[in-house]
Short mmCIF file of C-alpha atoms in Angstrom, two decimals:
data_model
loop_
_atom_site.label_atom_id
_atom_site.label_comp_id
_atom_site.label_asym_id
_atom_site.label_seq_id
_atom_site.Cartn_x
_atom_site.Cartn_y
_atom_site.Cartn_z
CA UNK A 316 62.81 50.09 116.25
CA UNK A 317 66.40 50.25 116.73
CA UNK A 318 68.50 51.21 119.71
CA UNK A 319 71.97 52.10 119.77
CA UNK A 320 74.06 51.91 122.82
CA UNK A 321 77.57 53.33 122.56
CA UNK A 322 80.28 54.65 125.10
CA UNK A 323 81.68 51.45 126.92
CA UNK A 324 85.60 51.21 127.20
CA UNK A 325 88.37 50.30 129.86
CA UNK A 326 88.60 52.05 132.99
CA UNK A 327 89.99 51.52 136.10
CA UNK A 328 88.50 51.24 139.35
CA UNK A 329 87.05 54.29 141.29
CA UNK A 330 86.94 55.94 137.62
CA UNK A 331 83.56 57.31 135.84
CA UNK A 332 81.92 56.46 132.42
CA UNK A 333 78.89 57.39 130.60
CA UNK A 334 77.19 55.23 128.19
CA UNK A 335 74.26 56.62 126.32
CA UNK A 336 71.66 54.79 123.28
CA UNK A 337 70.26 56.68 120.63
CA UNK A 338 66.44 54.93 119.71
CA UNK A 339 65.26 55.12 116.10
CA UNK A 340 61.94 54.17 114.70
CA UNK A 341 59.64 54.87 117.77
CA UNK A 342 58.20 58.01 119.38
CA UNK A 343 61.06 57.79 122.17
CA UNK A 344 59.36 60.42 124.63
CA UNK A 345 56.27 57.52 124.97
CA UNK A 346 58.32 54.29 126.28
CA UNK A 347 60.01 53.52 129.62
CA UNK A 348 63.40 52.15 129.00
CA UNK A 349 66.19 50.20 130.80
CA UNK A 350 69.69 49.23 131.26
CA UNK A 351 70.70 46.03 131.79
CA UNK A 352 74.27 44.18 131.72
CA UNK A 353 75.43 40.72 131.38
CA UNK A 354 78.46 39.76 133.26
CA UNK A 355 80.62 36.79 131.34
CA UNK A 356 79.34 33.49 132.90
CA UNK A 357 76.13 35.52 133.77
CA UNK A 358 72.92 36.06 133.47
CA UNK A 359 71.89 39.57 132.20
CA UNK A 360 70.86 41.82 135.51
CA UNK A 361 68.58 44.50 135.65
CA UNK A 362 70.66 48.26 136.47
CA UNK A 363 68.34 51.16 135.89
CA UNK A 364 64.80 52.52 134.65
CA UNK A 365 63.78 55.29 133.97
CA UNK A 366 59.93 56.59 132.95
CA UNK A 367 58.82 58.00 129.90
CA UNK A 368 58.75 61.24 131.13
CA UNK A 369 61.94 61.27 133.14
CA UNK A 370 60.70 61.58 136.14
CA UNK A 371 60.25 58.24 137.84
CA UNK A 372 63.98 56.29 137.94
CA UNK A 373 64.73 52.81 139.11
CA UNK A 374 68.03 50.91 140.35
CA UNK A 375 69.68 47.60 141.29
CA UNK A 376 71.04 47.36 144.65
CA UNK A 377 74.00 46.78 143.60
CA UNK A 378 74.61 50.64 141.83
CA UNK A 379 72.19 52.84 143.94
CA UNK A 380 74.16 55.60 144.73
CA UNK A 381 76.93 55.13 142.24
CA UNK A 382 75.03 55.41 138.78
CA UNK A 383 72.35 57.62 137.23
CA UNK A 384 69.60 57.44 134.86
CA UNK A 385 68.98 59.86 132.55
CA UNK A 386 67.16 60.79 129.29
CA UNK A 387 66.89 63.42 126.95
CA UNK A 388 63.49 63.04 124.61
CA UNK A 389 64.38 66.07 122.26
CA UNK A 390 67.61 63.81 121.27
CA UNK A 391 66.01 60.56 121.69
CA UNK A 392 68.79 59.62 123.81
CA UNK A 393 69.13 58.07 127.60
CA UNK A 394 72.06 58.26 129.37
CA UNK A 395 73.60 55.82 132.22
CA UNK A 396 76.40 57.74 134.18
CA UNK A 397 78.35 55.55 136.04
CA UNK A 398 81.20 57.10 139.38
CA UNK A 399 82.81 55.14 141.31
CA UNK A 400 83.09 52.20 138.81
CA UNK A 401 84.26 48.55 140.44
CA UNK A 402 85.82 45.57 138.74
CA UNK A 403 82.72 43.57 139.34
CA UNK A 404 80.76 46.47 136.97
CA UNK A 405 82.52 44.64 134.00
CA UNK A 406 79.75 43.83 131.89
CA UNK A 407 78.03 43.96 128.62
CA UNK A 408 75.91 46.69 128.83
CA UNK A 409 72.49 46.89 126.87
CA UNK A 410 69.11 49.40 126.69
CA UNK A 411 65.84 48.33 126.22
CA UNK A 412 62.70 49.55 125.78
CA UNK A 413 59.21 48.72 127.37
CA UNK A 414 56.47 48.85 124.96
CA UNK A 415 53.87 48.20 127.87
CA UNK A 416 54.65 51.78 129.55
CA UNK A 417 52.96 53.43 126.57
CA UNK A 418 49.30 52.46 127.62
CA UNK A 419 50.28 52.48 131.49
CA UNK A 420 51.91 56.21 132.46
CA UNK A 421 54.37 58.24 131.69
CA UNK A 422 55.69 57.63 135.17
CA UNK A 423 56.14 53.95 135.03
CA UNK A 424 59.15 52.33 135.43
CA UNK A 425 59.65 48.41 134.44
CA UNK A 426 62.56 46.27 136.55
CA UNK A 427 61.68 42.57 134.87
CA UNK A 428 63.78 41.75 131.54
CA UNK A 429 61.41 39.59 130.44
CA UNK A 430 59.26 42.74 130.31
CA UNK A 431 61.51 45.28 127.30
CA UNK A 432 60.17 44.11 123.83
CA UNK A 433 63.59 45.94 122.07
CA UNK A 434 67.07 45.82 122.90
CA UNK A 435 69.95 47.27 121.63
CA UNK A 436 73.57 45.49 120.46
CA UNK A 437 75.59 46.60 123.76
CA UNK A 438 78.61 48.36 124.59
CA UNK A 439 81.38 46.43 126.42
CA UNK A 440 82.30 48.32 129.58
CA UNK A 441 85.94 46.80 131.99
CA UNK A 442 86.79 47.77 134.89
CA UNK A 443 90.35 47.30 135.83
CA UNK A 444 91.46 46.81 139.74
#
């Protein structure tokens, strides 16, 4: 399994990015799958779920309102939009994916880290004030 999360870069405040991660060696359309991002000096943070099938979503606190989850099985891709971008969303950003969801539903949604069994490499996103 591989998972490849591109699209970071600098922005500045109140500006809007999309990062997306292509999986590779799994039937995508089966697995719930996450972001996550890791401040410097941080622990990583849970951001957003989403279900296998698209239709159940998930988010931190922290971006409700501001980002959105999104996937598209026929490219094997999922997308995390993100308006409204602050300085403290500077972070590492990684996907992951939850092998569990396969035998649960393709409406679950996992929010524990400890949970996602693959990650991809990250994509550095900065926000400037």
């Amino acid at each position: 399994v591989q998972l490849q999360a591109s699209g970071g870069g600098l922005v500045q405040a109140g500006d809007s990015l999309s990062v997306s991660c292509v999986g590779s060696g799994l039937t995508f359309s089966r697995y719930g799958m996450g972001w996550f991002r890791q401040a410097p000096g941080k622990e990583r943070e849970f951001v957003a779920a989403i279900s296998a099938n698209g239709r159940t979503t998930s988010y931190a606190d922290s971006v409700k309102g501001r980002f959105t989850i999104v996937r598209d099985n026929g490219k094997n891709t999922m997308y995390l939009q993100m308006n409204s971008l602050k300085p403290e969303d500077t972070a590492v950003y990684y996907c992951a994916v939850d092998e569990r969801t396969a035998r649960l539903s393709l409406m679950a949604v996992t929010t524990e880290l400890n949970e996602y069994d693959y990650w991809g490499q990250g994509t550095l996103v900065t926000v400037s004030s």
